Amino acid sequence: MRYERKIPIPIECGLHLTKEVLGGKWKMSLINAIHAGIKRPARIEQAFPTLTKRVLSRQLKELEAHGIISKEIFPQLPPKVEYSLTPLGASLLPIIDMMDNWGNENRSFLEKVIEETRLMVEIGNHAH
Amino acid sequence: MRYERKIPIPIECGLHLTKEVLGGKWKMSLINAIHAGIKRPARIEQAFPTLTKRVLSRQLKELEAHGIISKEIFPQLPPKVEYSLTPLGASLLPIIDMMDNWGNENRSFLEKVIEETRLMVEIGNHAH
DNA sequence: CTGGATCCATTGTGATACTG
DNA sequence: CAGTATCACAATGGATCCAG
């Protein structure tokens, strides 16, 4: 990711610690997928067609380094790898579920306002 | 923020809708602060010394556009503004609480692995 | 099949000066 | 006091090629 971070994370707050772990674009989806039994990189790629290999690799690597998932390497040719949730990773599932539910419960409203926000912000600036 | 987004959000999933709303660096902290009664921009600035005015303005504006907070303008000089949570915004509080708690419960471990991850990722690349 | 290397595009944030 | 304009840059993601 980076050799040395220039902008520090405000870790005084638990929120920012959790955000550092779950913040990547696909990390929560990856945790869900692994929990659902989609444990091998090739299968995860199939499950998320717009997720590229590079990003997948990096986010898995970070999740592993953060102690959220563990990696089992089968010494075969071709290589085989399986990821699993650690207990710490599993303890995130309730949070992820709540977020997924909240988004789904408010889907129609959110899709509308998110779309409107695109058109709003920084356009007013052009009409100065 | 931007005129037109080039990289689409995968909104098929509720997770990404929620992430779009809560994803900004300070948004969850802002929701907490407003809920705790810190409702005016100047006071929020005091509460978060490393949060700059520009970012504060933008994230408040987006939260408002997303229907999470509402803005009351008192026609005075100097101007006075107060933000409040909408019911939709208040419905996010349990999620934010869970994330805050999870981070605090695992603080010592997380601080360690987050720090280690900095040093690990992309350094192995230099030693190729 | 897994995953690193390289290069580039996009998005998000920090700093400052300024206006009403 | 609240908020925008402008600039610069950090952080993250995407595309492609390559190696074991």
PDB file of C-alpha atoms (C1' of nucleotides) in Angstrom:
ATOM      1  CA  MET A   1       0.000   0.000   0.000  1.00  0.00           C
ATOM      2  CA  ARG A   2       2.492   2.633   1.041  1.00  0.00           C
ATOM      3  CA  TYR A   3       5.846   2.818   2.600  1.00  0.00           C
ATOM      4  CA  GLU A   4       4.951   5.490   5.063  1.00  0.00           C
ATOM      5  CA  ARG A   5       1.661   7.198   5.484  1.00  0.00           C
ATOM      6  CA  LYS A   6       1.786  10.937   5.187  1.00  0.00           C
ATOM      7  CA  ILE A   7      -1.624  11.677   6.567  1.00  0.00           C
ATOM      8  CA  PRO A   8      -2.100  10.082   9.974  1.00  0.00           C
ATOM      9  CA  ILE A   9      -5.231   8.227  10.991  1.00  0.00           C
ATOM     10  CA  PRO A  10      -6.977   9.709  14.014  1.00  0.00           C
ATOM     11  CA  ILE A  11      -6.813   6.491  15.997  1.00  0.00           C
ATOM     12  CA  GLU A  12      -7.967   8.091  19.217  1.00  0.00           C
ATOM     13  CA  CYS A  13     -11.400   6.963  18.162  1.00  0.00           C
ATOM     14  CA  GLY A  14     -12.494   3.363  17.769  1.00  0.00           C
ATOM     15  CA  LEU A  15     -14.403   4.355  14.684  1.00  0.00           C
ATOM     16  CA  HIS A  16     -11.260   5.102  12.762  1.00  0.00           C
ATOM     17  CA  LEU A  17      -9.638   1.845  13.736  1.00  0.00           C
ATOM     18  CA  THR A  18     -12.620  -0.064  12.421  1.00  0.00           C
ATOM     19  CA  LYS A  19     -12.683   2.107   9.343  1.00  0.00           C
ATOM     20  CA  GLU A  20      -9.071   1.294   8.628  1.00  0.00           C
ATOM     21  CA  VAL A  21      -9.957  -2.392   8.636  1.00  0.00           C
ATOM     22  CA  LEU A  22     -13.239  -2.247   6.715  1.00  0.00           C
ATOM     23  CA  GLY A  23     -12.659   0.809   4.589  1.00  0.00           C
ATOM     24  CA  GLY A  24     -11.404  -0.727   1.378  1.00  0.00           C
ATOM     25  CA  LYS A  25     -13.912  -0.722  -1.413  1.00  0.00           C
ATOM     26  CA  TRP A  26     -14.438  -4.474  -1.413  1.00  0.00           C
ATOM     27  CA  LYS A  27     -13.368  -5.567   2.031  1.00  0.00           C
ATOM     28  CA  MET A  28     -16.795  -6.023   3.535  1.00  0.00           C
ATOM     29  CA  SER A  29     -17.944  -7.857   0.441  1.00  0.00           C
ATOM     30  CA  LEU A  30     -14.908 -10.110   0.658  1.00  0.00           C
ATOM     31  CA  ILE A  31     -15.610 -10.940   4.276  1.00  0.00           C
ATOM     32  CA  ASN A  32     -19.167 -11.797   3.353  1.00  0.00           C
ATOM     33  CA  ALA A  33     -18.076 -13.937   0.447  1.00  0.00           C
ATOM     34  CA  ILE A  34     -15.527 -15.878   2.453  1.00  0.00           C
ATOM     35  CA  HIS A  35     -18.059 -16.402   5.189  1.00  0.00           C
ATOM     36  CA  ALA A  36     -20.476 -17.682   2.570  1.00  0.00           C
ATOM     37  CA  GLY A  37     -17.953 -20.285   1.475  1.00  0.00           C
ATOM     38  CA  ILE A  38     -16.411 -18.514  -1.483  1.00  0.00           C
ATOM     39  CA  LYS A  39     -12.878 -19.050  -0.308  1.00  0.00           C
ATOM     40  CA  ARG A  40     -10.643 -19.231  -3.346  1.00  0.00           C
ATOM     41  CA  PRO A  41      -9.451 -16.189  -5.273  1.00  0.00           C
ATOM     42  CA  ALA A  42     -10.605 -17.497  -8.621  1.00  0.00           C
ATOM     43  CA  ARG A  43     -14.119 -18.016  -7.289  1.00  0.00           C
ATOM     44  CA  ILE A  44     -14.171 -14.608  -5.688  1.00  0.00           C
ATOM     45  CA  GLU A  45     -13.244 -13.103  -9.020  1.00  0.00           C
ATOM     46  CA  GLN A  46     -16.190 -14.850 -10.586  1.00  0.00           C
ATOM     47  CA  ALA A  47     -18.480 -13.620  -7.848  1.00  0.00           C
ATOM     48  CA  PHE A  48     -17.470  -9.981  -8.355  1.00  0.00           C
ATOM     49  CA  PRO A  49     -16.920  -9.418 -12.060  1.00  0.00           C
ATOM     50  CA  THR A  50     -15.870  -5.804 -11.633  1.00  0.00           C
ATOM     51  CA  LEU A  51     -13.257  -6.590  -9.007  1.00  0.00           C
ATOM     52  CA  THR A  52      -9.839  -6.868 -10.598  1.00  0.00           C
ATOM     53  CA  LYS A  53      -7.090  -9.220  -9.555  1.00  0.00           C
ATOM     54  CA  ARG A  54      -4.767  -6.542  -8.358  1.00  0.00           C
ATOM     55  CA  VAL A  55      -7.304  -5.006  -6.015  1.00  0.00           C
ATOM     56  CA  LEU A  56      -8.453  -8.421  -4.880  1.00  0.00           C
ATOM     57  CA  SER A  57      -4.904  -9.419  -4.015  1.00  0.00           C
ATOM     58  CA  ARG A  58      -4.207  -6.271  -2.117  1.00  0.00           C
ATOM     59  CA  GLN A  59      -7.367  -6.242  -0.090  1.00  0.00           C
ATOM     60  CA  LEU A  60      -6.999  -9.902   0.816  1.00  0.00           C
ATOM     61  CA  LYS A  61      -3.438  -9.226   1.844  1.00  0.00           C
ATOM     62  CA  GLU A  62      -4.463  -6.350   4.047  1.00  0.00           C
ATOM     63  CA  LEU A  63      -7.325  -8.283   5.596  1.00  0.00           C
ATOM     64  CA  GLU A  64      -4.876 -11.050   6.381  1.00  0.00           C
ATOM     65  CA  ALA A  65      -2.327  -8.638   7.825  1.00  0.00           C
ATOM     66  CA  HIS A  66      -5.045  -7.105   9.958  1.00  0.00           C
ATOM     67  CA  GLY A  67      -5.947 -10.512  11.359  1.00  0.00           C
ATOM     68  CA  ILE A  68      -9.397 -10.646   9.763  1.00  0.00           C
ATOM     69  CA  ILE A  69      -8.826 -13.621   7.494  1.00  0.00           C
ATOM     70  CA  SER A  70      -6.316 -16.443   7.411  1.00  0.00           C
ATOM     71  CA  LYS A  71      -4.754 -17.981   4.359  1.00  0.00           C
ATOM     72  CA  GLU A  72      -4.147 -21.644   3.723  1.00  0.00           C
ATOM     73  CA  ILE A  73      -1.778 -22.548   0.926  1.00  0.00           C
ATOM     74  CA  PHE A  74      -2.004 -26.015  -0.575  1.00  0.00           C
ATOM     75  CA  PRO A  75       1.379 -26.920  -2.066  1.00  0.00           C
ATOM     76  CA  GLN A  76       0.131 -28.077  -5.434  1.00  0.00           C
ATOM     77  CA  LEU A  77       0.505 -27.296  -9.059  1.00  0.00           C
ATOM     78  CA  PRO A  78      -1.416 -25.334 -10.070  1.00  0.00           C
ATOM     79  CA  PRO A  79      -1.444 -23.534  -6.730  1.00  0.00           C
ATOM     80  CA  LYS A  80      -4.484 -23.659  -4.519  1.00  0.00           C
ATOM     81  CA  VAL A  81      -5.315 -21.165  -1.819  1.00  0.00           C
ATOM     82  CA  GLU A  82      -8.203 -20.892   0.590  1.00  0.00           C
ATOM     83  CA  TYR A  83      -9.080 -18.024   2.840  1.00  0.00           C
ATOM     84  CA  SER A  84     -11.121 -18.283   6.029  1.00  0.00           C
ATOM     85  CA  LEU A  85     -12.398 -15.871   8.591  1.00  0.00           C
ATOM     86  CA  THR A  86     -10.546 -15.646  11.860  1.00  0.00           C
ATOM     87  CA  PRO A  87     -12.614 -15.268  15.035  1.00  0.00           C
ATOM     88  CA  LEU A  88     -11.825 -11.578  14.906  1.00  0.00           C
ATOM     89  CA  GLY A  89     -13.067 -11.447  11.331  1.00  0.00           C
ATOM     90  CA  ALA A  90     -16.217 -13.320  12.256  1.00  0.00           C
ATOM     91  CA  SER A  91     -16.890 -10.758  14.951  1.00  0.00           C
ATOM     92  CA  LEU A  92     -17.317  -8.204  12.190  1.00  0.00           C
ATOM     93  CA  LEU A  93     -20.193 -10.046  10.574  1.00  0.00           C
ATOM     94  CA  PRO A  94     -22.920  -8.419  12.686  1.00  0.00           C
ATOM     95  CA  ILE A  95     -21.666  -4.987  11.706  1.00  0.00           C
ATOM     96  CA  ILE A  96     -21.533  -5.913   8.048  1.00  0.00           C
ATOM     97  CA  ASP A  97     -24.997  -7.395   8.220  1.00  0.00           C
ATOM     98  CA  MET A  98     -26.382  -4.242   9.766  1.00  0.00           C
ATOM     99  CA  MET A  99     -24.837  -2.111   7.079  1.00  0.00           C
ATOM    100  CA  ASP A 100     -26.090  -4.348   4.326  1.00  0.00           C
ATOM    101  CA  ASN A 101     -29.565  -4.343   5.804  1.00  0.00           C
ATOM    102  CA  TRP A 102     -29.636  -0.607   6.286  1.00  0.00           C
ATOM    103  CA  GLY A 103     -28.660  -0.049   2.685  1.00  0.00           C
ATOM    104  CA  ASN A 104     -31.236  -2.475   1.401  1.00  0.00           C
ATOM    105  CA  GLU A 105     -34.009  -1.139   3.609  1.00  0.00           C
ATOM    106  CA  ASN A 106     -33.420   2.359   2.305  1.00  0.00           C
ATOM    107  CA  ARG A 107     -32.400   1.391  -1.182  1.00  0.00           C
ATOM    108  CA  SER A 108     -34.909   3.343  -3.218  1.00  0.00           C
ATOM    109  CA  PHE A 109     -34.377   6.561  -1.287  1.00  0.00           C
ATOM    110  CA  LEU A 110     -30.611   6.171  -1.242  1.00  0.00           C
ATOM    111  CA  GLU A 111     -30.290   5.474  -4.935  1.00  0.00           C
ATOM    112  CA  LYS A 112     -32.233   8.644  -5.586  1.00  0.00           C
ATOM    113  CA  VAL A 113     -30.303  10.970  -3.288  1.00  0.00           C
ATOM    114  CA  ILE A 114     -26.942   9.509  -4.190  1.00  0.00           C
ATOM    115  CA  GLU A 115     -27.684  10.158  -7.813  1.00  0.00           C
ATOM    116  CA  GLU A 116     -28.904  13.683  -7.057  1.00  0.00           C
ATOM    117  CA  THR A 117     -25.834  14.411  -4.967  1.00  0.00           C
ATOM    118  CA  ARG A 118     -23.623  13.683  -7.940  1.00  0.00           C
ATOM    119  CA  LEU A 119     -25.355  16.349  -9.945  1.00  0.00           C
ATOM    120  CA  MET A 120     -25.492  18.841  -7.119  1.00  0.00           C
ATOM    121  CA  VAL A 121     -22.112  19.061  -5.461  1.00  0.00           C
ATOM    122  CA  GLU A 122     -19.530  21.201  -7.235  1.00  0.00           C
ATOM    123  CA  ILE A 123     -21.842  22.154  -9.969  1.00  0.00           C
ATOM    124  CA  GLY A 124     -23.060  25.129  -8.090  1.00  0.00           C
ATOM    125  CA  ASN A 125     -19.429  26.112  -8.109  1.00  0.00           C
ATOM    126  CA  HIS A 126     -19.291  26.389 -11.852  1.00  0.00           C
ATOM    127  CA  ALA A 127     -22.210  28.783 -11.818  1.00  0.00           C
ATOM    128  CA  HIS A 128     -20.430  31.290  -9.641  1.00  0.00           C
TER     129      HIS A 128
ATOM    130  CA  MET B   1     -17.302  16.555  -5.211  1.00  0.00           C
ATOM    131  CA  ARG B   2     -17.365  15.710  -8.876  1.00  0.00           C
ATOM    132  CA  TYR B   3     -19.375  16.489 -11.886  1.00  0.00           C
ATOM    133  CA  GLU B   4     -19.771  12.943 -13.059  1.00  0.00           C
ATOM    134  CA  ARG B   5     -18.402   9.828 -11.509  1.00  0.00           C
ATOM    135  CA  LYS B   6     -16.218   7.788 -13.765  1.00  0.00           C
ATOM    136  CA  ILE B   7     -16.050   4.669 -11.631  1.00  0.00           C
ATOM    137  CA  PRO B   8     -19.525   3.452 -10.819  1.00  0.00           C
ATOM    138  CA  ILE B   9     -20.544   2.270  -7.373  1.00  0.00           C
ATOM    139  CA  PRO B  10     -21.696  -1.340  -7.304  1.00  0.00           C
ATOM    140  CA  ILE B  11     -25.070  -0.457  -5.868  1.00  0.00           C
ATOM    141  CA  GLU B  12     -26.477  -3.916  -6.372  1.00  0.00           C
ATOM    142  CA  CYS B  13     -25.396  -4.490  -2.821  1.00  0.00           C
ATOM    143  CA  GLY B  14     -26.779  -2.688   0.196  1.00  0.00           C
ATOM    144  CA  LEU B  15     -23.285  -2.523   1.617  1.00  0.00           C
ATOM    145  CA  HIS B  16     -22.119  -0.150  -1.038  1.00  0.00           C
ATOM    146  CA  LEU B  17     -25.078   2.135  -0.594  1.00  0.00           C
ATOM    147  CA  THR B  18     -24.326   2.428   3.097  1.00  0.00           C
ATOM    148  CA  LYS B  19     -20.660   2.859   2.363  1.00  0.00           C
ATOM    149  CA  GLU B  20     -21.417   5.743   0.036  1.00  0.00           C
ATOM    150  CA  VAL B  21     -23.228   7.484   2.881  1.00  0.00           C
ATOM    151  CA  LEU B  22     -20.821   6.718   5.716  1.00  0.00           C
ATOM    152  CA  GLY B  23     -17.584   6.406   3.790  1.00  0.00           C
ATOM    153  CA  GLY B  24     -16.161   9.887   4.152  1.00  0.00           C
ATOM    154  CA  LYS B  25     -13.303  10.144   6.568  1.00  0.00           C
ATOM    155  CA  TRP B  26     -15.227  12.138   9.149  1.00  0.00           C
ATOM    156  CA  LYS B  27     -18.848  11.373   8.429  1.00  0.00           C
ATOM    157  CA  MET B  28     -19.448   8.908  11.209  1.00  0.00           C
ATOM    158  CA  SER B  29     -17.697  11.189  13.664  1.00  0.00           C
ATOM    159  CA  LEU B  30     -19.847  14.076  12.509  1.00  0.00           C
ATOM    160  CA  ILE B  31     -23.024  12.090  12.999  1.00  0.00           C
ATOM    161  CA  ASN B  32     -21.878  11.205  16.492  1.00  0.00           C
ATOM    162  CA  ALA B  33     -20.987  14.777  17.297  1.00  0.00           C
ATOM    163  CA  ILE B  34     -24.290  16.163  16.080  1.00  0.00           C
ATOM    164  CA  HIS B  35     -26.135  13.514  17.991  1.00  0.00           C
ATOM    165  CA  ALA B  36     -24.138  14.487  21.070  1.00  0.00           C
ATOM    166  CA  GLY B  37     -25.323  18.061  20.713  1.00  0.00           C
ATOM    167  CA  ILE B  38     -22.371  19.571  18.904  1.00  0.00           C
ATOM    168  CA  LYS B  39     -24.470  21.136  16.216  1.00  0.00           C
ATOM    169  CA  ARG B  40     -22.688  24.214  14.989  1.00  0.00           C
ATOM    170  CA  PRO B  41     -19.774  24.163  12.554  1.00  0.00           C
ATOM    171  CA  ALA B  42     -17.532  26.265  14.757  1.00  0.00           C
ATOM    172  CA  ARG B  43     -18.016  23.879  17.654  1.00  0.00           C
ATOM    173  CA  ILE B  44     -17.414  20.877  15.468  1.00  0.00           C
ATOM    174  CA  GLU B  45     -14.165  22.415  14.355  1.00  0.00           C
ATOM    175  CA  GLN B  46     -13.131  22.776  17.964  1.00  0.00           C
ATOM    176  CA  ALA B  47     -14.074  19.181  18.664  1.00  0.00           C
ATOM    177  CA  PHE B  48     -11.928  17.850  15.823  1.00  0.00           C
ATOM    178  CA  PRO B  49      -8.796  19.964  15.614  1.00  0.00           C
ATOM    179  CA  THR B  50      -7.416  18.103  12.589  1.00  0.00           C
ATOM    180  CA  LEU B  51     -10.592  18.482  10.567  1.00  0.00           C
ATOM    181  CA  THR B  52     -10.321  21.428   8.230  1.00  0.00           C
ATOM    182  CA  LYS B  53     -13.130  23.746   7.250  1.00  0.00           C
ATOM    183  CA  ARG B  54     -13.170  22.696   3.660  1.00  0.00           C
ATOM    184  CA  VAL B  55     -13.593  19.020   4.442  1.00  0.00           C
ATOM    185  CA  LEU B  56     -16.070  19.806   7.169  1.00  0.00           C
ATOM    186  CA  SER B  57     -18.194  21.830   4.789  1.00  0.00           C
ATOM    187  CA  ARG B  58     -18.144  19.189   2.123  1.00  0.00           C
ATOM    188  CA  GLN B  59     -18.980  16.282   4.333  1.00  0.00           C
ATOM    189  CA  LEU B  60     -21.793  18.179   6.021  1.00  0.00           C
ATOM    190  CA  LYS B  61     -23.122  19.108   2.616  1.00  0.00           C
ATOM    191  CA  GLU B  62     -23.075  15.534   1.443  1.00  0.00           C
ATOM    192  CA  LEU B  63     -24.651  14.242   4.623  1.00  0.00           C
ATOM    193  CA  GLU B  64     -27.384  16.791   4.144  1.00  0.00           C
ATOM    194  CA  ALA B  65     -27.854  15.882   0.504  1.00  0.00           C
ATOM    195  CA  HIS B  66     -28.071  12.230   1.482  1.00  0.00           C
ATOM    196  CA  GLY B  67     -30.826  12.980   3.954  1.00  0.00           C
ATOM    197  CA  ILE B  68     -28.780  12.108   7.036  1.00  0.00           C
ATOM    198  CA  ILE B  69     -28.721  15.542   8.634  1.00  0.00           C
ATOM    199  CA  SER B  70     -30.814  18.652   8.280  1.00  0.00           C
ATOM    200  CA  LYS B  71     -29.611  22.209   8.376  1.00  0.00           C
ATOM    201  CA  GLU B  72     -31.257  25.120  10.089  1.00  0.00           C
ATOM    202  CA  ILE B  73     -30.089  28.586   9.153  1.00  0.00           C
ATOM    203  CA  PHE B  74     -30.751  31.440  11.552  1.00  0.00           C
ATOM    204  CA  PRO B  75     -30.894  34.686   9.600  1.00  0.00           C
ATOM    205  CA  GLN B  76     -28.517  36.651  11.772  1.00  0.00           C
ATOM    206  CA  LEU B  77     -25.261  38.468  11.571  1.00  0.00           C
ATOM    207  CA  PRO B  78     -22.907  36.816  12.142  1.00  0.00           C
ATOM    208  CA  PRO B  79     -24.579  33.783  10.612  1.00  0.00           C
ATOM    209  CA  LYS B  80     -25.699  30.942  12.804  1.00  0.00           C
ATOM    210  CA  VAL B  81     -26.284  27.399  11.602  1.00  0.00           C
ATOM    211  CA  GLU B  82     -27.358  24.273  13.383  1.00  0.00           C
ATOM    212  CA  TYR B  83     -27.360  20.757  12.095  1.00  0.00           C
ATOM    213  CA  SER B  84     -29.556  17.954  13.397  1.00  0.00           C
ATOM    214  CA  LEU B  85     -29.967  14.300  12.648  1.00  0.00           C
ATOM    215  CA  THR B  86     -32.919  13.284  10.541  1.00  0.00           C
ATOM    216  CA  PRO B  87     -34.747  10.095  11.486  1.00  0.00           C
ATOM    217  CA  LEU B  88     -32.808   8.366   8.744  1.00  0.00           C
ATOM    218  CA  GLY B  89     -29.578   9.680  10.194  1.00  0.00           C
ATOM    219  CA  ALA B  90     -30.564   8.558  13.672  1.00  0.00           C
ATOM    220  CA  SER B  91     -31.157   5.078  12.314  1.00  0.00           C
ATOM    221  CA  LEU B  92     -27.439   4.905  11.592  1.00  0.00           C
ATOM    222  CA  LEU B  93     -26.455   5.397  15.216  1.00  0.00           C
ATOM    223  CA  PRO B  94     -26.575   1.704  16.133  1.00  0.00           C
ATOM    224  CA  ILE B  95     -24.224   0.877  13.290  1.00  0.00           C
ATOM    225  CA  ILE B  96     -21.833   3.627  14.274  1.00  0.00           C
ATOM    226  CA  ASP B  97     -21.938   2.535  17.883  1.00  0.00           C
ATOM    227  CA  MET B  98     -21.107  -1.026  16.927  1.00  0.00           C
ATOM    228  CA  MET B  99     -18.170   0.098  14.840  1.00  0.00           C
ATOM    229  CA  ASP B 100     -16.884   2.350  17.572  1.00  0.00           C
ATOM    230  CA  ASN B 101     -17.208  -0.412  20.130  1.00  0.00           C
ATOM    231  CA  TRP B 102     -15.533  -2.995  17.928  1.00  0.00           C
ATOM    232  CA  GLY B 103     -12.590  -0.704  17.378  1.00  0.00           C
ATOM    233  CA  ASN B 104     -12.257   0.093  21.042  1.00  0.00           C
ATOM    234  CA  GLU B 105     -12.605  -3.508  22.159  1.00  0.00           C
ATOM    235  CA  ASN B 106      -9.800  -4.544  19.856  1.00  0.00           C
ATOM    236  CA  ARG B 107      -7.779  -1.390  20.122  1.00  0.00           C
ATOM    237  CA  SER B 108      -4.470  -2.763  21.300  1.00  0.00           C
ATOM    238  CA  PHE B 109      -4.399  -5.528  18.717  1.00  0.00           C
ATOM    239  CA  LEU B 110      -5.564  -3.261  15.923  1.00  0.00           C
ATOM    240  CA  GLU B 111      -3.066  -0.528  16.635  1.00  0.00           C
ATOM    241  CA  LYS B 112      -0.331  -3.129  16.452  1.00  0.00           C
ATOM    242  CA  VAL B 113      -1.372  -4.817  13.203  1.00  0.00           C
ATOM    243  CA  ILE B 114      -2.272  -1.563  11.501  1.00  0.00           C
ATOM    244  CA  GLU B 115       1.171  -0.279  12.265  1.00  0.00           C
ATOM    245  CA  GLU B 116       2.780  -3.504  11.079  1.00  0.00           C
ATOM    246  CA  THR B 117       0.775  -3.480   7.887  1.00  0.00           C
ATOM    247  CA  ARG B 118       2.242  -0.107   7.011  1.00  0.00           C
ATOM    248  CA  LEU B 119       5.715  -1.510   7.172  1.00  0.00           C
ATOM    249  CA  MET B 120       4.856  -4.731   5.408  1.00  0.00           C
ATOM    250  CA  VAL B 121       2.866  -3.971   2.310  1.00  0.00           C
ATOM    251  CA  GLU B 122       4.822  -2.766  -0.712  1.00  0.00           C
ATOM    252  CA  ILE B 123       8.115  -3.032   1.013  1.00  0.00           C
ATOM    253  CA  GLY B 124       8.558  -6.605  -0.002  1.00  0.00           C
ATOM    254  CA  ASN B 125       8.280  -5.206  -3.494  1.00  0.00           C
ATOM    255  CA  HIS B 126      11.400  -3.163  -3.203  1.00  0.00           C
ATOM    256  CA  ALA B 127      13.394  -6.215  -2.196  1.00  0.00           C
ATOM    257  CA  HIS B 128      12.593  -8.104  -5.382  1.00  0.00           C
TER     258      HIS B 128
ATOM    259  C1'  DC C   1      -4.117 -20.664 -10.446  1.00  0.00           C
ATOM    260  C1'  DT C   2      -2.102 -17.187  -7.649  1.00  0.00           C
ATOM    261  C1'  DG C   3      -0.240 -13.010  -7.275  1.00  0.00           C
ATOM    262  C1'  DG C   4       3.457  -9.455  -8.094  1.00  0.00           C
ATOM    263  C1'  DA C   5       5.261  -5.368 -11.231  1.00  0.00           C
ATOM    264  C1'  DT C   6       4.299  -1.421 -13.728  1.00  0.00           C
ATOM    265  C1'  DC C   7       1.834   2.407 -15.166  1.00  0.00           C
ATOM    266  C1'  DC C   8      -1.925   5.452 -15.029  1.00  0.00           C
ATOM    267  C1'  DA C   9      -6.680   7.363 -13.749  1.00  0.00           C
ATOM    268  C1'  DT C  10      -9.705   8.805 -10.308  1.00  0.00           C
ATOM    269  C1'  DT C  11     -11.086  10.107  -5.925  1.00  0.00           C
ATOM    270  C1'  DG C  12     -10.514  12.143  -1.690  1.00  0.00           C
ATOM    271  C1'  DT C  13      -8.248  15.285   1.515  1.00  0.00           C
ATOM    272  C1'  DG C  14      -5.151  19.263   3.365  1.00  0.00           C
ATOM    273  C1'  DA C  15      -3.804  24.270   3.269  1.00  0.00           C
ATOM    274  C1'  DT C  16      -4.711  28.908   2.394  1.00  0.00           C
ATOM    275  C1'  DA C  17      -6.901  32.973   1.123  1.00  0.00           C
ATOM    276  C1'  DC C  18     -11.133  35.076   0.504  1.00  0.00           C
ATOM    277  C1'  DT C  19     -16.347  36.572   0.521  1.00  0.00           C
ATOM    278  C1'  DG C  20     -20.831  37.847   2.515  1.00  0.00           C
TER     279       DG C  20
ATOM    280  C1'  DC D   1     -19.479  32.623  11.577  1.00  0.00           C
ATOM    281  C1'  DA D   2     -20.238  29.972   7.664  1.00  0.00           C
ATOM    282  C1'  DG D   3     -18.777  28.594   3.471  1.00  0.00           C
ATOM    283  C1'  DT D   4     -16.425  28.728  -1.281  1.00  0.00           C
ATOM    284  C1'  DA D   5     -12.302  29.009  -4.709  1.00  0.00           C
ATOM    285  C1'  DT D   6      -8.121  27.366  -5.880  1.00  0.00           C
ATOM    286  C1'  DC D   7      -4.239  24.661  -5.744  1.00  0.00           C
ATOM    287  C1'  DA D   8      -1.503  20.632  -4.595  1.00  0.00           C
ATOM    288  C1'  DC D   9      -1.016  16.064  -3.350  1.00  0.00           C
ATOM    289  C1'  DA D  10      -2.013  11.712  -0.934  1.00  0.00           C
ATOM    290  C1'  DA D  11      -4.549   7.530  -1.227  1.00  0.00           C
ATOM    291  C1'  DT D  12      -6.919   4.256  -3.726  1.00  0.00           C
ATOM    292  C1'  DG D  13      -8.491   1.792  -7.625  1.00  0.00           C
ATOM    293  C1'  DG D  14      -8.158  -0.064 -12.541  1.00  0.00           C
ATOM    294  C1'  DA D  15      -5.732  -2.248 -16.702  1.00  0.00           C
ATOM    295  C1'  DT D  16      -2.226  -4.913 -18.493  1.00  0.00           C
ATOM    296  C1'  DC D  17       1.595  -7.746 -18.667  1.00  0.00           C
ATOM    297  C1'  DC D  18       4.526 -11.152 -16.521  1.00  0.00           C
ATOM    298  C1'  DA D  19       6.356 -15.168 -13.348  1.00  0.00           C
ATOM    299  C1'  DG D  20       6.271 -19.243 -10.638  1.00  0.00           C
TER     300       DG D  20
END
